[in-house]
Each structure stands twice: as C-alpha cells, then as structure tokens.
Coordinates of C-alpha atoms in Angstrom, one line a residue:
M9 CA 6.1 -56.4 11.7
K10 CA 8.9 -58.2 13.3
Q11 CA 12.1 -56.3 14.1
I12 CA 15.2 -57.7 12.6
K13 CA 16.7 -59.7 15.4
P14 CA 20.2 -58.1 15.2
G15 CA 18.7 -54.6 15.4
I16 CA 17.8 -54.9 19.1
Y17 CA 21.5 -54.7 20.0
F18 CA 22.1 -51.2 18.6
L19 CA 21.4 -49.5 22.0
A20 CA 23.3 -51.8 24.2
A21 CA 26.1 -50.4 26.3
C22 CA 29.5 -50.9 24.9
A23 CA 33.2 -50.2 25.4
V24 CA 35.1 -47.9 23.1
L25 CA 36.7 -49.3 20.0
I26 CA 39.0 -47.0 18.1
F27 CA 40.2 -48.1 14.7
S28 CA 42.3 -46.4 12.0
N29 CA 40.6 -47.6 8.8
C30 CA 38.7 -44.3 8.3
R31 CA 38.7 -42.1 5.2
K32 CA 39.8 -38.5 5.5
P33 CA 37.0 -36.0 6.0
H34 CA 37.3 -34.4 2.5
D35 CA 36.5 -37.9 1.0
I36 CA 33.2 -38.3 2.9
K37 CA 30.1 -37.7 0.9
T38 CA 26.3 -38.1 1.6
P39 CA 25.4 -41.5 0.2
T40 CA 21.7 -41.5 -0.6
V41 CA 20.7 -38.2 -2.1
D42 CA 20.8 -38.3 -5.9
P43 CA 22.0 -34.9 -7.3
N44 CA 20.2 -35.6 -10.5
I45 CA 16.8 -35.7 -8.9
V46 CA 14.4 -33.2 -10.4
N47 CA 11.1 -32.2 -8.7
A48 CA 12.4 -33.4 -5.4
M49 CA 9.8 -34.1 -2.7
Y50 CA 10.1 -34.4 1.0
P51 CA 7.8 -36.5 3.3
A52 CA 5.5 -34.3 5.4
R53 CA 3.4 -37.0 6.9
M54 CA 3.6 -40.8 7.1
S55 CA 1.0 -43.1 8.6
F56 CA 0.9 -46.9 8.8
Y57 CA -1.4 -49.6 10.1
D58 CA -1.2 -53.3 10.4
G59 CA -3.7 -55.6 8.8
S60 CA -7.3 -54.2 9.0
Q61 CA -6.5 -51.7 11.8
S62 CA -7.1 -48.8 9.4
A63 CA -9.0 -46.8 12.1
Y64 CA -5.9 -46.6 14.3
P65 CA -2.9 -45.6 12.2
R66 CA 0.4 -44.6 13.7
V67 CA 1.3 -41.2 12.4
Y68 CA 4.7 -39.5 11.8
T69 CA 5.1 -35.8 10.9
Y70 CA 8.2 -34.2 9.5
T71 CA 9.5 -30.6 9.8
Y72 CA 12.2 -29.0 7.6
D73 CA 14.1 -25.7 7.6
K74 CA 14.4 -23.3 4.7
D75 CA 17.1 -25.5 3.1
N76 CA 14.9 -28.6 3.3
H77 CA 17.0 -30.1 6.1
L78 CA 15.0 -32.3 8.3
T79 CA 15.0 -30.7 11.8
R80 CA 12.3 -32.7 13.6
Y81 CA 9.9 -35.6 13.2
G82 CA 7.5 -37.1 15.6
K83 CA 5.4 -40.2 16.2
D84 CA 1.9 -39.7 17.6
S85 CA 3.2 -36.8 19.7
L86 CA 4.6 -39.4 22.1
V87 CA 8.1 -39.7 20.5
V88 CA 10.0 -36.7 19.0
W89 CA 13.3 -36.7 17.2
D90 CA 15.1 -33.3 17.2
I91 CA 17.9 -32.9 14.7
N92 CA 20.8 -30.5 14.1
A93 CA 23.9 -30.8 12.0
H94 CA 25.7 -32.9 14.7
Q95 CA 23.1 -34.6 16.9
V96 CA 19.8 -36.5 16.9
S97 CA 17.8 -36.7 20.1
S98 CA 15.0 -39.1 20.5
T99 CA 12.6 -38.3 23.4
V100 CA 9.8 -40.5 24.6
F101 CA 7.1 -38.8 26.6
D102 CA 5.3 -41.3 28.8
Y103 CA 3.0 -38.8 30.7
P104 CA 2.4 -38.7 33.6
N105 CA 5.1 -41.3 34.4
S106 CA 8.4 -40.5 32.8
I107 CA 10.5 -38.8 30.1
S108 CA 13.4 -40.7 28.5
A109 CA 15.8 -39.8 25.7
F110 CA 18.6 -41.1 23.6
T111 CA 21.0 -38.6 22.1
Y112 CA 23.2 -39.7 19.2
S113 CA 26.3 -37.5 18.7
Y114 CA 28.1 -37.8 15.4
G115 CA 31.8 -37.2 14.8
L116 CA 34.9 -37.8 12.8
V117 CA 37.8 -40.0 14.0
A118 CA 40.7 -40.5 11.6
I119 CA 44.3 -41.5 12.0
D120 CA 45.5 -38.0 11.2
K121 CA 42.7 -36.0 12.8
T122 CA 41.5 -35.4 16.3
P123 CA 37.8 -36.2 17.0
G124 CA 35.5 -33.6 15.8
A125 CA 31.9 -32.9 14.8
V126 CA 30.5 -33.8 11.4
D127 CA 27.7 -32.0 9.5
I128 CA 25.3 -35.0 9.0
Y129 CA 23.4 -33.1 6.3
T130 CA 26.5 -32.9 4.1
G131 CA 28.8 -35.7 5.2
L132 CA 29.1 -39.1 6.9
P133 CA 30.2 -39.8 10.4
T134 CA 32.9 -42.2 11.4
Q135 CA 31.5 -42.7 14.9
V136 CA 28.3 -42.1 17.0
S137 CA 28.3 -41.9 20.7
I138 CA 25.0 -42.6 22.5
D139 CA 23.8 -41.1 25.8
F140 CA 20.7 -41.9 27.7
F141 CA 18.6 -39.7 30.0
Y142 CA 15.6 -40.7 32.2
K143 CA 13.3 -38.6 34.4
D144 CA 10.7 -40.0 36.8
L145 CA 7.9 -37.5 36.8
H146 CA 6.4 -38.8 40.0
F147 CA 9.5 -38.5 42.2
G148 CA 11.5 -35.9 40.2
T149 CA 14.5 -38.2 40.0
T150 CA 16.8 -38.4 37.0
R151 CA 19.6 -40.6 35.7
S152 CA 21.8 -40.5 32.7
N153 CA 24.7 -42.5 31.4
A154 CA 26.8 -43.2 28.3
S155 CA 25.0 -46.0 26.5
G156 CA 27.3 -46.9 23.7
L157 CA 29.8 -46.0 21.0
W158 CA 29.7 -47.3 17.4
Q159 CA 32.4 -46.8 14.8
F160 CA 31.7 -46.7 11.0
E161 CA 34.1 -47.6 8.2
L162 CA 33.5 -45.6 5.0
A163 CA 34.4 -46.2 1.4
G164 CA 33.1 -44.7 -1.9
G165 CA 30.7 -42.4 -0.2
H166 CA 29.0 -45.2 1.8
I167 CA 28.9 -46.6 5.3
M168 CA 30.5 -50.1 4.7
K169 CA 30.6 -51.4 8.3
A170 CA 29.3 -50.5 11.7
L171 CA 31.2 -52.1 14.6
T172 CA 31.5 -52.1 18.4
S173 CA 33.3 -53.9 21.1
D174 CA 30.1 -54.2 23.2
G175 CA 29.6 -57.8 24.5
G176 CA 32.7 -59.0 22.9
G177 CA 32.1 -57.2 19.6
R178 CA 29.9 -57.4 16.5
N179 CA 30.1 -56.0 13.0
Y180 CA 27.3 -55.0 10.6
N181 CA 28.5 -55.1 7.0
Y182 CA 26.7 -53.1 4.2
S183 CA 26.9 -53.8 0.5
Y184 CA 25.6 -51.7 -2.4
D185 CA 24.7 -52.1 -6.1
K186 CA 26.4 -50.2 -8.9
D187 CA 23.9 -47.3 -8.5
G188 CA 24.6 -46.9 -4.8
N189 CA 21.4 -48.6 -3.5
L190 CA 21.8 -50.9 -0.5
S191 CA 21.9 -54.5 -1.8
G192 CA 22.2 -56.3 1.5
M193 CA 23.7 -56.5 5.0
T194 CA 25.4 -59.2 7.1
F195 CA 25.5 -59.4 10.8
V196 CA 28.6 -60.9 12.5
S197 CA 29.3 -61.7 16.1
L198 CA 33.0 -61.7 17.2
T199 CA 32.4 -64.1 20.1
G200 CA 30.9 -67.6 20.6
P201 CA 31.5 -70.9 18.6
R202 CA 31.2 -69.1 15.3
A203 CA 33.1 -66.0 16.1
G204 CA 33.8 -63.9 13.0
A205 CA 31.0 -65.7 11.0
E206 CA 27.7 -64.3 9.9
Y207 CA 24.6 -65.1 12.1
Y208 CA 22.1 -63.1 10.1
R209 CA 21.9 -61.5 6.6
F210 CA 19.4 -60.0 4.3
T211 CA 19.4 -59.3 0.6
V212 CA 17.5 -56.7 -1.5
K213 CA 16.5 -58.9 -4.3
S214 CA 15.0 -56.2 -6.6
L215 CA 14.2 -52.5 -6.8
D216 CA 11.8 -50.4 -8.9
D217 CA 12.8 -47.3 -10.9
K218 CA 11.1 -44.7 -8.8
S219 CA 12.4 -42.4 -6.1
S220 CA 12.1 -43.8 -2.5
P221 CA 10.3 -41.6 0.0
F222 CA 13.4 -40.1 1.7
S223 CA 15.7 -40.1 -1.3
S224 CA 15.8 -36.3 -1.4
V225 CA 16.3 -35.9 2.4
K226 CA 19.9 -35.0 3.1
G227 CA 21.6 -37.1 5.7
Y228 CA 18.6 -39.4 6.3
G229 CA 20.7 -42.5 6.5
T230 CA 22.4 -41.0 9.6
I231 CA 19.3 -39.3 11.0
S232 CA 17.2 -42.5 11.0
Y233 CA 19.9 -44.5 12.8
P234 CA 19.5 -47.1 14.3
Q235 CA 17.3 -48.9 11.7
S236 CA 15.4 -52.0 12.8
Y237 CA 13.2 -53.3 10.0
F238 CA 13.9 -54.1 6.3
I239 CA 11.9 -51.1 5.1
D240 CA 13.8 -48.8 7.5
Y241 CA 17.2 -50.0 6.0
A242 CA 15.8 -49.7 2.5
Q243 CA 14.5 -46.1 2.9
A244 CA 17.7 -45.0 4.7
F245 CA 20.2 -46.5 2.1
C246 CA 18.3 -46.8 -1.2
K247 CA 17.4 -44.2 -3.7
K248 CA 14.9 -46.5 -5.3
N249 CA 12.2 -48.7 -3.7
P250 CA 12.6 -52.4 -2.9
I251 CA 10.3 -54.9 -4.5
Q252 CA 11.5 -57.9 -2.4
I253 CA 13.9 -58.3 0.5
V254 CA 14.8 -61.7 2.0
G255 CA 16.3 -62.4 5.4
E256 CA 18.2 -65.5 6.4
R257 CA 19.4 -66.7 9.8
Y258 CA 22.1 -69.3 10.6
D259 CA 20.5 -72.6 11.8
E260 CA 22.9 -74.5 14.1
T261 CA 21.0 -77.7 13.8
K262 CA 21.2 -77.6 10.0
N263 CA 24.7 -75.9 9.9
A264 CA 23.3 -73.7 7.1
F265 CA 21.4 -70.5 6.5
V266 CA 17.7 -70.8 6.3
I267 CA 15.1 -68.2 5.2
D268 CA 13.7 -66.3 8.1
E269 CA 11.7 -63.6 6.5
Q270 CA 10.5 -62.4 3.1
D271 CA 9.0 -59.0 2.5
D272 CA 7.2 -58.2 -0.7
F273 CA 6.4 -54.5 -1.5
T274 CA 3.8 -53.0 -3.8
Y275 CA 3.4 -49.3 -4.5
Q276 CA 1.1 -46.5 -5.6
Y277 CA 2.9 -43.4 -6.9
N278 CA 2.2 -39.7 -7.3
D279 CA 2.8 -37.8 -10.6
K280 CA 6.4 -37.2 -9.6
G281 CA 7.1 -40.8 -9.1
Y282 CA 7.2 -40.9 -5.3
P283 CA 5.3 -43.6 -3.4
T284 CA 2.0 -42.4 -1.8
Q285 CA 1.2 -45.9 -0.5
I286 CA 3.4 -48.9 0.2
V287 CA 2.0 -52.2 1.1
V288 CA 4.4 -54.6 2.7
S289 CA 3.5 -58.3 2.7
M290 CA 5.7 -60.0 5.3
T291 CA 6.1 -63.8 5.6
Y292 CA 8.0 -65.3 8.6
F293 CA 9.4 -68.8 8.4
E294 CA 9.8 -70.2 11.9
A295 CA 8.2 -73.3 13.6
T296 CA 5.1 -72.3 11.6
T297 CA 4.9 -69.9 8.7
T298 CA 3.0 -66.7 9.5
H299 CA 2.0 -63.8 7.3
Y300 CA 1.3 -60.1 8.1
T301 CA 0.5 -57.0 6.1
R302 CA 1.5 -53.4 6.9
T303 CA 0.3 -50.4 4.8
Y304 CA 2.2 -47.1 4.8
N305 CA 0.7 -43.8 3.4
Y306 CA 2.8 -40.8 2.5
T307 CA 2.1 -37.1 1.8
Y308 CA 4.8 -34.7 0.7
K309 CA 5.8 -31.1 0.8

C-alpha cells in the first residue's frame, strides 16, 4: 500500500506558528464517536497482509482501561503506542541496535487562554508539539530534539485544518459530510510557483451504513495522528466505512489534477455491524497502472 505522498511531511521539523482562529475550549467536542451507537465494540486485535502473504500478517493489539479509553496499542511487539489524556508516545524497539520514540503532546491555544493541556478522550486539541528521542544500545548514547509543532483550526466539533510553518508552510484542509464523516482532504503548499494552491487531494466517494472499526473509540482521530493512508484517515474521521476513495495529484505538465490512486473497499461484518474483514483494492495511476490488494482482519472486545 502506497503512503499518501503529503503524509511523509508530518514529522518534519518546523518553526512555531501561532494563530488566533481557535474556538474556545468549551466549544470543542470529540468528532467521531456517535453518542447514539448501541452495542458499541472496540478493536482488540487487527492484522493485515498484502496480496497472498497470509502466512505473515502484521498484527496490532489494543488495550483499554475500565472506561474503554484506549491506553496502548502495539504492532508486532516492535512498535508500541502509549496513550494518556494529554500525550501519545510511539516507541520503536530495534533490538539490539536502538530505541527511538516520538512523543505527541496535545494542548489548547486560544486568543483568550494561555496554552494548556487538553483531554484527548473528551476534546480536540488546537496544537500538537512533537519531540524525538533516540538511544543507541551499542554505545549507550542518546539524543533528543523538538521535531515539530502543528496547529489545528476547529469548527463544528471537527478539525478543519492542520497547518505548520515548516519549510515555508503547508496546510491540510479537512471537509465533512452532513453526518460528520470525513468527505475529503486537500493538501496545500505555501511556497513554490503554486504557493497557496492544492498539490494533492482525495475524496471519499461513498460510505456504507455500518459502524467503522474505531467509531466507538473516544479520541481516536487524535490518538492515531499522524495518518498516512486513505484507510487511516477514514477510520480516524469517519463513523461509517468508505466504499471508494479517490486521490488526485496536480500534474504540472498538464496544468490539471490527474487521478493518482483509487481504493475500493469490500467488507464482512459481525452481527453488530462492525467489519471483521476489510479488503482494500488499490490502483495506482502513474507511468504504468499498478494494482495491489490488502486484507485487514478485526476482532473486538
């Protein structure tokens, strides 16, 4: 599965950009959890494999507290995300060579309020600061540094824009349908010959009427930041499941947007309407057209 090209920039170092177009804390709501959900379920295990590699799945496991707040998840015991109400730490264990970690600290910054922490299970942040840590296990040396700061603009209980001044600046714009599901995103660079214009965009063409795997997990849109693939964005910001997502990139030679990727999704559901299997059929339109398939399997608590 190809990572969305703009997604690779989320961890780049950046300068601080403070803006005043923030909503007040009492207006901030969790965007994806539907209070009308009955028989809520929470992913306990997710595995996926590409093509015919069913003998070698990548496995994620999920741990919750007594209030069903996600507190930890891990991938193949090599990458672990630890979560509390204010931070998410992603640690990569590359034994016997190194340990590295990114820590995402979430807060509120508003024109009439000093910076402070936000409970990511119950509210939305207006900023995330990113710190990096690395330890060489052979030599015992360590290094750490501030790796970035992103700001979020909020409206109507949703993140509407993520922005940074890193590398001259870029904005990621979110849009939603009338039911609060993510309907698409645009990616804008603030430098270069097309400064202020989109260079990539994707559109959620259609959704089913069933609950998406993480739709009951409070704060998952924040916890799963930064997203990289179409399915990651959909599960972070959609209550329902996408049937098709189409990505387009700006082609300078044609002076127009051209289709870059199309993902088609098929589902198997359990008796409560949550997906137990998702098959993603991915088509990439570059110099030659290529096609891949990824299969996800879910169990719930």
